[in-house]
PDB file of C-alpha atoms in Angstrom:
ATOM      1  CA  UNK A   1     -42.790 -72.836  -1.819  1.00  0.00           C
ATOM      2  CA  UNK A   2     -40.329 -72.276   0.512  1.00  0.00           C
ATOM      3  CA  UNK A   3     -39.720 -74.581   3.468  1.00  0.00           C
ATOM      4  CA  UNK A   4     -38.927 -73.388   7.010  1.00  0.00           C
ATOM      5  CA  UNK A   5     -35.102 -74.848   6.560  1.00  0.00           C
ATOM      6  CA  UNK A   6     -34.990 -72.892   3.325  1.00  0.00           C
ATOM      7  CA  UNK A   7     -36.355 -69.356   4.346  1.00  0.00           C
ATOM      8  CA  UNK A   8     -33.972 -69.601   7.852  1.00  0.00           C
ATOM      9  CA  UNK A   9     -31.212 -69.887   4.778  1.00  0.00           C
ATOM     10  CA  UNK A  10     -32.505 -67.412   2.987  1.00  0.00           C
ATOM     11  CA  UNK A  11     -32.832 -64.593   6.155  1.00  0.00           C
ATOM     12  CA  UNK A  12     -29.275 -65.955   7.401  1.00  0.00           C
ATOM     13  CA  UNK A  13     -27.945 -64.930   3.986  1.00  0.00           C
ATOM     14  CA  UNK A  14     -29.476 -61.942   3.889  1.00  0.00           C
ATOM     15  CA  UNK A  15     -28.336 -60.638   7.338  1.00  0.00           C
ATOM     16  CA  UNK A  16     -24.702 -61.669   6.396  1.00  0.00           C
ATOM     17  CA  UNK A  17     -24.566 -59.724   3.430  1.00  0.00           C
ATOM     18  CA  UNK A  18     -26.174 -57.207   5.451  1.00  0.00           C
ATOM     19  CA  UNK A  19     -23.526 -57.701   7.865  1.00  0.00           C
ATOM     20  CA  UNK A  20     -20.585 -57.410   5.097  1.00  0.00           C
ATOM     21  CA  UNK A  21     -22.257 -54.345   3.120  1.00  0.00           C
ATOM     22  CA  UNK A  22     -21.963 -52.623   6.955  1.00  0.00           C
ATOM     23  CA  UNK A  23     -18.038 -53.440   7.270  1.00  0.00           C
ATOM     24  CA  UNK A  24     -17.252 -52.395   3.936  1.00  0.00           C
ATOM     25  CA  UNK A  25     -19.050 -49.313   4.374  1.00  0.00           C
ATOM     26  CA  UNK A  26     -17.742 -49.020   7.433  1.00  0.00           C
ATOM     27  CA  UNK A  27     -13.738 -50.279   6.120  1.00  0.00           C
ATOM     28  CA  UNK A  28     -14.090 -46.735   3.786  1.00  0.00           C
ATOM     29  CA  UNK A  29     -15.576 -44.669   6.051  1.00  0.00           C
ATOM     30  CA  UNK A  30     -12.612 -45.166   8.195  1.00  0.00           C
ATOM     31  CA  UNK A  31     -10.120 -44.977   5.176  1.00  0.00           C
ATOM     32  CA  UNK A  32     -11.428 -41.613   4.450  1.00  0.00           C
ATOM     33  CA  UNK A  33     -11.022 -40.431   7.886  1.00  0.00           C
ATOM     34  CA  UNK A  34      -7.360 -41.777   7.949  1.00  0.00           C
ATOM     35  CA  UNK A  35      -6.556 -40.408   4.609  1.00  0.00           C
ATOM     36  CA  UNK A  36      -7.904 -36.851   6.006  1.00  0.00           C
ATOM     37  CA  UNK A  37      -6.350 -37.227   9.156  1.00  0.00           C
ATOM     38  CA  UNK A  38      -2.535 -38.011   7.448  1.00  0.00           C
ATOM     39  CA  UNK A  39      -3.125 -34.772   5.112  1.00  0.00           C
ATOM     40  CA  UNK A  40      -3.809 -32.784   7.932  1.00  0.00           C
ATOM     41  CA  UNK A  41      -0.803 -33.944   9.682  1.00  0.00           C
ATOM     42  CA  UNK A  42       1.083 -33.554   6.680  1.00  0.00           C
ATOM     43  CA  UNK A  43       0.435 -30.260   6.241  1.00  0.00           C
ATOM     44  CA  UNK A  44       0.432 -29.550   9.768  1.00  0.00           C
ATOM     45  CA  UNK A  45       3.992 -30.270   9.508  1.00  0.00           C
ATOM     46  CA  UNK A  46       4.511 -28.231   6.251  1.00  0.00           C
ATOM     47  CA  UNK A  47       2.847 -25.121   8.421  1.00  0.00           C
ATOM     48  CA  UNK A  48       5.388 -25.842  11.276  1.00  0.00           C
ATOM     49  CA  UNK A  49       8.692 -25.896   8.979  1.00  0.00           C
ATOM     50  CA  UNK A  50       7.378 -22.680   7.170  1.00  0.00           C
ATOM     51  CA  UNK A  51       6.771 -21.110  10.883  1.00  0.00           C
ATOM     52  CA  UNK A  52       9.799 -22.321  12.168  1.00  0.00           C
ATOM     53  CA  UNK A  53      12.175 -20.885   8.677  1.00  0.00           C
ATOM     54  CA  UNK A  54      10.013 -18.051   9.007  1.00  0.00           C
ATOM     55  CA  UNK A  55      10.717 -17.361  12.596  1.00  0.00           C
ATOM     56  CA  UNK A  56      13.674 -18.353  12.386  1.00  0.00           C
ATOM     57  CA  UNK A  57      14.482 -15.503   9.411  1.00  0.00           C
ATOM     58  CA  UNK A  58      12.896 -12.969  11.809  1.00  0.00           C
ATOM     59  CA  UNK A  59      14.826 -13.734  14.829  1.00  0.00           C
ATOM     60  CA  UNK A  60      18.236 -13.587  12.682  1.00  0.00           C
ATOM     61  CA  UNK A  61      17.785 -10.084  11.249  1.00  0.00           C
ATOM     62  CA  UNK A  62      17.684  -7.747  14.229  1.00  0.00           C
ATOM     63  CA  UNK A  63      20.036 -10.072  15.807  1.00  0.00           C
ATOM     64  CA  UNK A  64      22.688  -9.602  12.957  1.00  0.00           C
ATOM     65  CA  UNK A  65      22.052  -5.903  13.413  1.00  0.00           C
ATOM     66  CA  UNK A  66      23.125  -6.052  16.991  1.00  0.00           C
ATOM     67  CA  UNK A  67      25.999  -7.754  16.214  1.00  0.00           C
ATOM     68  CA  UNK A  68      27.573  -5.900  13.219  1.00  0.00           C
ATOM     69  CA  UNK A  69      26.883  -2.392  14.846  1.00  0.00           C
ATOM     70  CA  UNK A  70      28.038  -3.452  17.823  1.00  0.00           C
ATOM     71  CA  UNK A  71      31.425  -5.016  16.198  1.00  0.00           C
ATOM     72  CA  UNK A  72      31.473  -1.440  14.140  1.00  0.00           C
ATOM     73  CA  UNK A  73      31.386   0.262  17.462  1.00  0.00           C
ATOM     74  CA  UNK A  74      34.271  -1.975  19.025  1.00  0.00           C
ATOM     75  CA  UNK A  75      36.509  -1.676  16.354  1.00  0.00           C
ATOM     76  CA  UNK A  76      36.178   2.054  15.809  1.00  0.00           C
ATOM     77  CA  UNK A  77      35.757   2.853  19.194  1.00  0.00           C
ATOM     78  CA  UNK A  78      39.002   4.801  19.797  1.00  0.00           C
ATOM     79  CA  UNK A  79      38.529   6.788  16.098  1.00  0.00           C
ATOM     80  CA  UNK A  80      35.360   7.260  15.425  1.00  0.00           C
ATOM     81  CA  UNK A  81      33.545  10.651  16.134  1.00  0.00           C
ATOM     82  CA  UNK A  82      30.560  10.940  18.463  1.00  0.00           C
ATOM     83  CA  UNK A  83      28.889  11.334  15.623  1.00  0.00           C
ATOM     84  CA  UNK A  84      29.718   7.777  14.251  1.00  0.00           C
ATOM     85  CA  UNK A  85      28.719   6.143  17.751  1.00  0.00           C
ATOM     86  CA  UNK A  86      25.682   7.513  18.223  1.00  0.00           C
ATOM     87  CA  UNK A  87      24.538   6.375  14.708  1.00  0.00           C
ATOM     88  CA  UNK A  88      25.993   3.112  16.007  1.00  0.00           C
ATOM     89  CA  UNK A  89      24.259   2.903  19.240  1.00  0.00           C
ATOM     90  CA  UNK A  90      20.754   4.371  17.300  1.00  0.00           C
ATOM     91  CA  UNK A  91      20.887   1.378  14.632  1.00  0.00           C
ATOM     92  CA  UNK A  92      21.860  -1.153  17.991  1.00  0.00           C
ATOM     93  CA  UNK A  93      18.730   0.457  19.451  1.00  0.00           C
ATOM     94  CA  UNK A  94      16.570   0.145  16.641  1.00  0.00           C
ATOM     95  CA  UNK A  95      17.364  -3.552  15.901  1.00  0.00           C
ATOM     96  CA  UNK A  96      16.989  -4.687  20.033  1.00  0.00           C
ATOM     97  CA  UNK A  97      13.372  -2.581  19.855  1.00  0.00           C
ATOM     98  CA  UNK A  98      12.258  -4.879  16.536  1.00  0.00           C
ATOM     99  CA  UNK A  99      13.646  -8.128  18.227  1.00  0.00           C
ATOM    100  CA  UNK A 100      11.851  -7.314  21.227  1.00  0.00           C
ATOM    101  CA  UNK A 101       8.603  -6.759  19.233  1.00  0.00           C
ATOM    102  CA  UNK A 102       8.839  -9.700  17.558  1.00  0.00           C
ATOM    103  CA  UNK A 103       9.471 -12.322  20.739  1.00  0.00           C
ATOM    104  CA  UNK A 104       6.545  -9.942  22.289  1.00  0.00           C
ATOM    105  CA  UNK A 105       4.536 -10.605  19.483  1.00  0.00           C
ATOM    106  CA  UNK A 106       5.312 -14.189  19.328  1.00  0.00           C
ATOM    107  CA  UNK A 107       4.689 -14.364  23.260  1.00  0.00           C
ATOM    108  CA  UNK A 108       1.429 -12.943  22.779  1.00  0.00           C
ATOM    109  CA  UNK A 109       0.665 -16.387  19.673  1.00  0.00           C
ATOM    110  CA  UNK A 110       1.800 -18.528  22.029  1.00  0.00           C
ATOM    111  CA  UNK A 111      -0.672 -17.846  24.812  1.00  0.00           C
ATOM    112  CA  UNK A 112      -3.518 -17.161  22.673  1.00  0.00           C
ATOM    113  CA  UNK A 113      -2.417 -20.581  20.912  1.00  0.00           C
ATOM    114  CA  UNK A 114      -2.732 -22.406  24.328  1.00  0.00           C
ATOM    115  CA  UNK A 115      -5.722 -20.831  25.321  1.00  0.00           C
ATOM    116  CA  UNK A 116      -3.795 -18.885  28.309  1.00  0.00           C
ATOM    117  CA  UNK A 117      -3.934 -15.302  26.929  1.00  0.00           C
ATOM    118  CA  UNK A 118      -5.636 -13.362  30.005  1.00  0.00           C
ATOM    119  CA  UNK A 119      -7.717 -10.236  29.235  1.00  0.00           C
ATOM    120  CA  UNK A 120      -9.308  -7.941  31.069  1.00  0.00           C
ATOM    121  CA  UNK A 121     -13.290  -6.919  30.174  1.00  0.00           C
ATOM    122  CA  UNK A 122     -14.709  -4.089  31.268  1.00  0.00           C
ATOM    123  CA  UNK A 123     -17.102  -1.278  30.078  1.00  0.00           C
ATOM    124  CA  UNK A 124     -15.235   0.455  27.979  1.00  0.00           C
ATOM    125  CA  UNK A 125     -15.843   3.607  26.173  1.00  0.00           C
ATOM    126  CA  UNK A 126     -15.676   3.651  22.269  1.00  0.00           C
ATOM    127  CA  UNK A 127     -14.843   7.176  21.754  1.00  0.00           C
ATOM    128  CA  UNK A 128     -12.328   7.304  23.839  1.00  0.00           C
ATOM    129  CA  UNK A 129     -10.105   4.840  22.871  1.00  0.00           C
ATOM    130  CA  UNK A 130     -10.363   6.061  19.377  1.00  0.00           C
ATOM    131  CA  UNK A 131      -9.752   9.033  20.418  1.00  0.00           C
ATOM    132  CA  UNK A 132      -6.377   7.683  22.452  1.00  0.00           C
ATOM    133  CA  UNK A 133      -5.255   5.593  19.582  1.00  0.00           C
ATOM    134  CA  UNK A 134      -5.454   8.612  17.126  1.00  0.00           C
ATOM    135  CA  UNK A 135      -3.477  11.387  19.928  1.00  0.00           C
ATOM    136  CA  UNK A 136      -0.763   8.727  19.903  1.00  0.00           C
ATOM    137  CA  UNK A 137      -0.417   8.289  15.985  1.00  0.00           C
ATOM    138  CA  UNK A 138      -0.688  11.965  15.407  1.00  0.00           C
ATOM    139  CA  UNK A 139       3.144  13.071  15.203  1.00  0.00           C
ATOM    140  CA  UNK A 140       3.864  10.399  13.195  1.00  0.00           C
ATOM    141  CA  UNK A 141       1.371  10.886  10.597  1.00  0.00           C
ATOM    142  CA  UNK A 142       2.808  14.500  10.668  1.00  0.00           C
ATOM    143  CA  UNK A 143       6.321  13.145  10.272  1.00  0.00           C
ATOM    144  CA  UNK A 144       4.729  11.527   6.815  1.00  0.00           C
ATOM    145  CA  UNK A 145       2.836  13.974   5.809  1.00  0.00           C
ATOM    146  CA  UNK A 146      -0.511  12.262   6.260  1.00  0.00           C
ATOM    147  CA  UNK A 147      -4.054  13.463   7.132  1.00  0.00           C
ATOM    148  CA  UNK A 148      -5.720  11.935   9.863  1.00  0.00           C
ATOM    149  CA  UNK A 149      -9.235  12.116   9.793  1.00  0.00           C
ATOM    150  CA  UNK A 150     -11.589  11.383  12.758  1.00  0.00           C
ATOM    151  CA  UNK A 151     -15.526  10.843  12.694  1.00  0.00           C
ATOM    152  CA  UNK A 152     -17.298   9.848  16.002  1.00  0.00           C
ATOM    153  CA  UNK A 153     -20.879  10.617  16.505  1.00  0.00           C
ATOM    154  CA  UNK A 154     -22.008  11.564  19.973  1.00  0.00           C
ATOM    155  CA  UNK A 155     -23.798   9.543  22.291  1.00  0.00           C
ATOM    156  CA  UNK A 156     -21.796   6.098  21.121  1.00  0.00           C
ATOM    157  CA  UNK A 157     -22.834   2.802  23.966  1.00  0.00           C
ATOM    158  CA  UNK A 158     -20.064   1.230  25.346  1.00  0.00           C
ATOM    159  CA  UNK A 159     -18.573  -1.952  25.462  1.00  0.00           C
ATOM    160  CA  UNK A 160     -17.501  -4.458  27.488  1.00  0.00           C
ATOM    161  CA  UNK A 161     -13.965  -5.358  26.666  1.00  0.00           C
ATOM    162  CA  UNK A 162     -10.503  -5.419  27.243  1.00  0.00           C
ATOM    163  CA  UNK A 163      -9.415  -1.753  26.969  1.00  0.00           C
ATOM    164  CA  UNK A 164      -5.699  -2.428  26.517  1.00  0.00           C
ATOM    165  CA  UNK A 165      -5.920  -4.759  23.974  1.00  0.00           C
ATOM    166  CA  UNK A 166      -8.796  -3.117  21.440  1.00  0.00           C
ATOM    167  CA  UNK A 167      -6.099  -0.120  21.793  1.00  0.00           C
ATOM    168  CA  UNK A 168      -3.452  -3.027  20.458  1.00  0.00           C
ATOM    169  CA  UNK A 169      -5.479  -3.874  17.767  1.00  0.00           C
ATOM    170  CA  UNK A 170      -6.107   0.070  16.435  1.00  0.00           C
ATOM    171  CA  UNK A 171      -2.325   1.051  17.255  1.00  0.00           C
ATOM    172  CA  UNK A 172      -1.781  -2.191  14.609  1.00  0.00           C
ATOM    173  CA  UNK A 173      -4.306  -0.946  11.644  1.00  0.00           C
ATOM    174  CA  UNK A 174      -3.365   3.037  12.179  1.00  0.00           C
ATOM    175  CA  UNK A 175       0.591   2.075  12.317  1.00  0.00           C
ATOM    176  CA  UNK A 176      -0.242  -0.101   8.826  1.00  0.00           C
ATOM    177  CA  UNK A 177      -2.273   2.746   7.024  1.00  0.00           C
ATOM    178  CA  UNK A 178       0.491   4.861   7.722  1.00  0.00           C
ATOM    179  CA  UNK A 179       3.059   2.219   6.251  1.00  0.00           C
ATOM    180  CA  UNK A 180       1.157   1.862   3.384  1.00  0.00           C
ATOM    181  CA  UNK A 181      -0.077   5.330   2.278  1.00  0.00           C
ATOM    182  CA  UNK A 182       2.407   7.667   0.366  1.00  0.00           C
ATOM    183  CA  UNK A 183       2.551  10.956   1.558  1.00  0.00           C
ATOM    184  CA  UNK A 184       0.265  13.849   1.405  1.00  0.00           C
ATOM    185  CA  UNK A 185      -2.506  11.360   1.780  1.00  0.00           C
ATOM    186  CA  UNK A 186      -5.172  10.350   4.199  1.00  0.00           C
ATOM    187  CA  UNK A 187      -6.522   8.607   6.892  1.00  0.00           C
ATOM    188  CA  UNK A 188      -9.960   8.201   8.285  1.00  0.00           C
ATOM    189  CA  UNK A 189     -10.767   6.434  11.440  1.00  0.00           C
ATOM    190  CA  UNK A 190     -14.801   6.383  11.625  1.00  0.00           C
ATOM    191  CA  UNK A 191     -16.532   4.599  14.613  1.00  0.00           C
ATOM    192  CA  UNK A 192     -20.347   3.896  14.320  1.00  0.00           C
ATOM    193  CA  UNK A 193     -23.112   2.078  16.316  1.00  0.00           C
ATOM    194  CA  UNK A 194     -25.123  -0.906  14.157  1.00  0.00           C
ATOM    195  CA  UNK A 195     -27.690  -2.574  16.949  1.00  0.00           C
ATOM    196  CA  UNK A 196     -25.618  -3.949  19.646  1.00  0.00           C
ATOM    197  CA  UNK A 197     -22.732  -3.830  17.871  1.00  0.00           C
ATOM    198  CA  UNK A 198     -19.780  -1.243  17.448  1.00  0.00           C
ATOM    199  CA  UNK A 199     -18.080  -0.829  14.367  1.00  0.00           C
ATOM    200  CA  UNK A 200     -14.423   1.154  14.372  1.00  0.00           C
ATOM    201  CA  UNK A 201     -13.455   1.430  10.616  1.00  0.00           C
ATOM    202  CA  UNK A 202      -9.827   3.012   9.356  1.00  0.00           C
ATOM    203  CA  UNK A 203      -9.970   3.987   5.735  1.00  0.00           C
ATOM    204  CA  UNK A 204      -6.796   5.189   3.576  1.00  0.00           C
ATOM    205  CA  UNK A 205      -5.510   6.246   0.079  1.00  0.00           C
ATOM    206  CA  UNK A 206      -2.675   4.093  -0.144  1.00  0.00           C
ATOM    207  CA  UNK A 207      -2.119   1.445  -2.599  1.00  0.00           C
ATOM    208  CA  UNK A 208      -4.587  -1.062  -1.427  1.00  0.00           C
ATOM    209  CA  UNK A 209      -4.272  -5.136  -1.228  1.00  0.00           C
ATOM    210  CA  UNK A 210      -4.092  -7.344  -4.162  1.00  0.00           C
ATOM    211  CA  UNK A 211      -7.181  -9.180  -5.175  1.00  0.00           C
ATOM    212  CA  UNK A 212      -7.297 -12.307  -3.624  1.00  0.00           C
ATOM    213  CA  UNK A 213      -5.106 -11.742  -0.600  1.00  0.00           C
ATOM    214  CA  UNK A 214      -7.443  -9.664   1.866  1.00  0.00           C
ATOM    215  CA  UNK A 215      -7.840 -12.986   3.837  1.00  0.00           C
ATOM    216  CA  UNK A 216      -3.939 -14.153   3.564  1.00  0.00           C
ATOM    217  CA  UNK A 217      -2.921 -10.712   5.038  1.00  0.00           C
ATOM    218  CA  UNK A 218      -4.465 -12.237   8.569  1.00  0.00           C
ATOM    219  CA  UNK A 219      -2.126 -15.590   8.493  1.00  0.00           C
ATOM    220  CA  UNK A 220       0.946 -15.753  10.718  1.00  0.00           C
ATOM    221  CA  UNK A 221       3.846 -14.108   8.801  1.00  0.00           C
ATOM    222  CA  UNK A 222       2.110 -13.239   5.651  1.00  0.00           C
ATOM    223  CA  UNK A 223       2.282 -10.127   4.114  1.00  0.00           C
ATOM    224  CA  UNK A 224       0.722  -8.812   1.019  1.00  0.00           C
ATOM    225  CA  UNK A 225       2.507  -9.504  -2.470  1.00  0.00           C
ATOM    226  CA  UNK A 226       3.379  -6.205  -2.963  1.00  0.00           C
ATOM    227  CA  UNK A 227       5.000  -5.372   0.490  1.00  0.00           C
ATOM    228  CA  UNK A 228       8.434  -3.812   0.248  1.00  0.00           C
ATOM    229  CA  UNK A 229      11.050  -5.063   2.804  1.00  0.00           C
ATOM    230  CA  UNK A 230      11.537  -1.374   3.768  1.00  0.00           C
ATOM    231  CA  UNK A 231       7.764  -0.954   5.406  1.00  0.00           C
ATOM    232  CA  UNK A 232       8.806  -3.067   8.203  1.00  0.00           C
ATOM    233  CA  UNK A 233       6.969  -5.449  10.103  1.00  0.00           C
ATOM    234  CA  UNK A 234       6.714  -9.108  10.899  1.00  0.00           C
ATOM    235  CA  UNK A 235       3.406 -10.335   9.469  1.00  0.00           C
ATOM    236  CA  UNK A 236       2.293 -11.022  13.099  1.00  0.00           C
ATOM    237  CA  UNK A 237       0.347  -7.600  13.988  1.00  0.00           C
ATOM    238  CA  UNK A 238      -2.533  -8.540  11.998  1.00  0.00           C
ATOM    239  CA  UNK A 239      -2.716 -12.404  13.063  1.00  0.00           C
ATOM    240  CA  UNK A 240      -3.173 -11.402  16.380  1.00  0.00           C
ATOM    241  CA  UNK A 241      -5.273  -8.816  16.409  1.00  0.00           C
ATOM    242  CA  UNK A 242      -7.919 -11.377  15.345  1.00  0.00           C
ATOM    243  CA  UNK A 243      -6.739 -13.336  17.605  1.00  0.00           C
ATOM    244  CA  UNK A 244      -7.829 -10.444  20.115  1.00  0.00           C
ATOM    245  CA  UNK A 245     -11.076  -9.546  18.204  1.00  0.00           C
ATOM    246  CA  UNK A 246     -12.378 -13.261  18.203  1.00  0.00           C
ATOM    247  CA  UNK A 247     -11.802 -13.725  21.570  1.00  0.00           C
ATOM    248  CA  UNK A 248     -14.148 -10.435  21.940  1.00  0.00           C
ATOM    249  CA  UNK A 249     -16.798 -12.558  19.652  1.00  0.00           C
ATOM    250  CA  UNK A 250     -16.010  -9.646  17.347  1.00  0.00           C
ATOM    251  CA  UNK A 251     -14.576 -10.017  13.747  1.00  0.00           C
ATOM    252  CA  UNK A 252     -11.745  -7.904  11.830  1.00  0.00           C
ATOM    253  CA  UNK A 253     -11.681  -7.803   8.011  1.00  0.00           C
ATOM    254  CA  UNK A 254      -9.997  -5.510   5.060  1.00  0.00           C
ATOM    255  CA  UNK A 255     -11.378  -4.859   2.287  1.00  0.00           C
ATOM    256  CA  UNK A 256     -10.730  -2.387  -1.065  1.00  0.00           C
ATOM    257  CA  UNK A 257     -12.335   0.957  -1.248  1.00  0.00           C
ATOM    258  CA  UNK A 258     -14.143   1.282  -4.625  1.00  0.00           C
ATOM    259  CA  UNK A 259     -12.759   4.457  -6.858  1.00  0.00           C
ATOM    260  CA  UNK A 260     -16.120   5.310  -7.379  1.00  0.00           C
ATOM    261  CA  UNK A 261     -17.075   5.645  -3.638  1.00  0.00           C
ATOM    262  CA  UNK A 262     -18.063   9.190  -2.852  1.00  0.00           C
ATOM    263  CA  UNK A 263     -16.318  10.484   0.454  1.00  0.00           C
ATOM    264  CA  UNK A 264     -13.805  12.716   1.504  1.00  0.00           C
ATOM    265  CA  UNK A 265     -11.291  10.935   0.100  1.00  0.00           C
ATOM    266  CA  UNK A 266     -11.493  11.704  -3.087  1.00  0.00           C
ATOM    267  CA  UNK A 267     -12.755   8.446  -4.514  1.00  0.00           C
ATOM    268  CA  UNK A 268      -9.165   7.656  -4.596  1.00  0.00           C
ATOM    269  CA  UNK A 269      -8.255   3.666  -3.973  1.00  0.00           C
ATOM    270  CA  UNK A 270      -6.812   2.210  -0.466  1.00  0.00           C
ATOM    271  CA  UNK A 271      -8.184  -0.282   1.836  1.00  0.00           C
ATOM    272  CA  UNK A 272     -10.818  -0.177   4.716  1.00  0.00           C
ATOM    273  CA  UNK A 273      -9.933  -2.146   7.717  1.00  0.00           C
ATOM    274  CA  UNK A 274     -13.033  -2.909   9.952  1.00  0.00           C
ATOM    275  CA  UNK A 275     -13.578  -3.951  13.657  1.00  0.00           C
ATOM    276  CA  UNK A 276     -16.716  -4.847  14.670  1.00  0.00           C
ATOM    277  CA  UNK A 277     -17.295  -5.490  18.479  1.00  0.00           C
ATOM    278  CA  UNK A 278     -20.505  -6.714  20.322  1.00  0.00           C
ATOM    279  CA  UNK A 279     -21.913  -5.204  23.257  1.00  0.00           C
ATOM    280  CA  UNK A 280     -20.313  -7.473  25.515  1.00  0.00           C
ATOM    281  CA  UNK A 281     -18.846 -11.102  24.614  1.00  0.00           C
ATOM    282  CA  UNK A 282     -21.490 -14.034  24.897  1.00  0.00           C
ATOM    283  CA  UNK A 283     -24.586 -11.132  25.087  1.00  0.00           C
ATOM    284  CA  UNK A 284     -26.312 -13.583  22.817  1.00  0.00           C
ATOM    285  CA  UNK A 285     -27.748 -10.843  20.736  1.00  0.00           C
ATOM    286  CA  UNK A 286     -28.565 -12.882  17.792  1.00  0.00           C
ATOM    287  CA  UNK A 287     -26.607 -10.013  15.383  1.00  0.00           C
ATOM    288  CA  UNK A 288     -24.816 -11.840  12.655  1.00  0.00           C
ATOM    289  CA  UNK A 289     -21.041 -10.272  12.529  1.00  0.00           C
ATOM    290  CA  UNK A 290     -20.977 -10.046   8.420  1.00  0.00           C
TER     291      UNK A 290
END
């Protein structure tokens, strides 16, 4: 048997092999971390180039609108007919109005991206924003030719929220059904209670989204695949508006409408965009937003 002398040895061993076993496990544990903290910078940098060429791209645009029209009216100032100018001085106004939006727009990132955005919640009325939002896109679906559809049941609660913004964030999703649904179709905007929470859908004909990219559509400057150049837009509408929805505790999502749905729309294909807001942010009603 063991003596005293031998089994102090033995547990002395023991607890330094105990001891390395620890820093080696601990020596990878920390590699990993390291490892996964470089990637993330890494591609934290990658996301900052793309933003800033992106932005960048964005910024130049309108700006080289300004410019040429604005050289075009200069140099033809004397000659040209009224005519002429005011086409000049429409396509100077047109490209100062989508610079504007866009350093709006990228105001609006900024804050929400240092936690500074300031809203306003109140009790706000369901219906009746839906109904504002639609009055205000009503001549322009006309100008397209497009049907716009409303269904709000009576006796809808309301919510607390920030009335201005929610109206944002419908303006955004009826502005891109329109964009994105040829003419002579439609548009349905259908708001519905679900517990405590409200749920504003907008439903169209158009083409739809590509499989795979009803998530990417939210990111900062991303558009779907099969966006023409000519629809307009930045890629920043939808970004923030769930930026505005999760700071309601709400969620926004799009989805494809099914051909074989049956509704008023024929069973035709589009997309469904969905807003679902709680009673009132932090009401700790238990609902799962799915």
């Amino acid at each position: 048997s063991e003596t005293p002398e031998q089994l102090g040895s033995i547990g002395r061993r023991h607890d330094e092999l105990g001891e390395v076993a620890r820093l080696v496990t601990s020596f990878f544990t920390q590699r990993e971390r390291l490892v996964a903290a470089r990637r993330e910078a890494e591609a934290a940098v990658v996301a900052k180039s793309n933003f800033l060429a992106n932005i960048s791209h964005e910024l130049r645009t309108p700006m080289h609108g300004i410019l040429s029209f604005s050289r075009f009216g200069l140099r033809d100032s004397k000659t040209a007919t009224r005519e002429d100018l005011h086409d000049n001085f429409q396509q100077i106004n047109s490209c100062g109005e989508s610079l504007l939006g866009l350093l709006n727009a990228l105001l609006d990132l900024s804050k929400f991206n240092a936690g500074r955005m300031p809203f306003a919640f109140s009790e706000v009325d369901v219906a009746d924003l839906v109904d504002v939002a639609v009055d205000e896109f009503r001549s322009y679906y006309r100008e397209r030719e497009l049907a716009l559809e409303v269904e709000i049941p009576g006796g809808l609660p309301t919510v607390v929220a920030d009335r201005t913004r929610v109206l944002q964030v419908l303006r955004n999703v009826l502005s891109n059904a329109a964009k994105f649904t040829p003419a002579h179709g439609t548009v349905r905007v259908i708001a519905s209670a679900h517990g405590d929470l409200q749920r504003i859908a907008v439903e169209d004909s158009g083409v739809g989204i590509p499989k795979g990219e009803e998530e990417k559509i939210f990111d900062k400057f991303a558009q779907a695949s099969h966006t023409s150049p000519r629809t307009g837009g930045t890629g920043l509408g939808l970004a923030i508006c769930r930026e505005i929805v999760k700071a309601h505790e709400g969620r926004i999502w799009a989805e494809n409408r099914l051909a074989s749905e049956a509704d008023p729309l024929g069973g035709r294909l589009g997309t469904r965009f969905i807003v679902r807001l709680p009673a009132s942010p932090g009401s700790g009603t238990g609902v799962p937003l799915q």
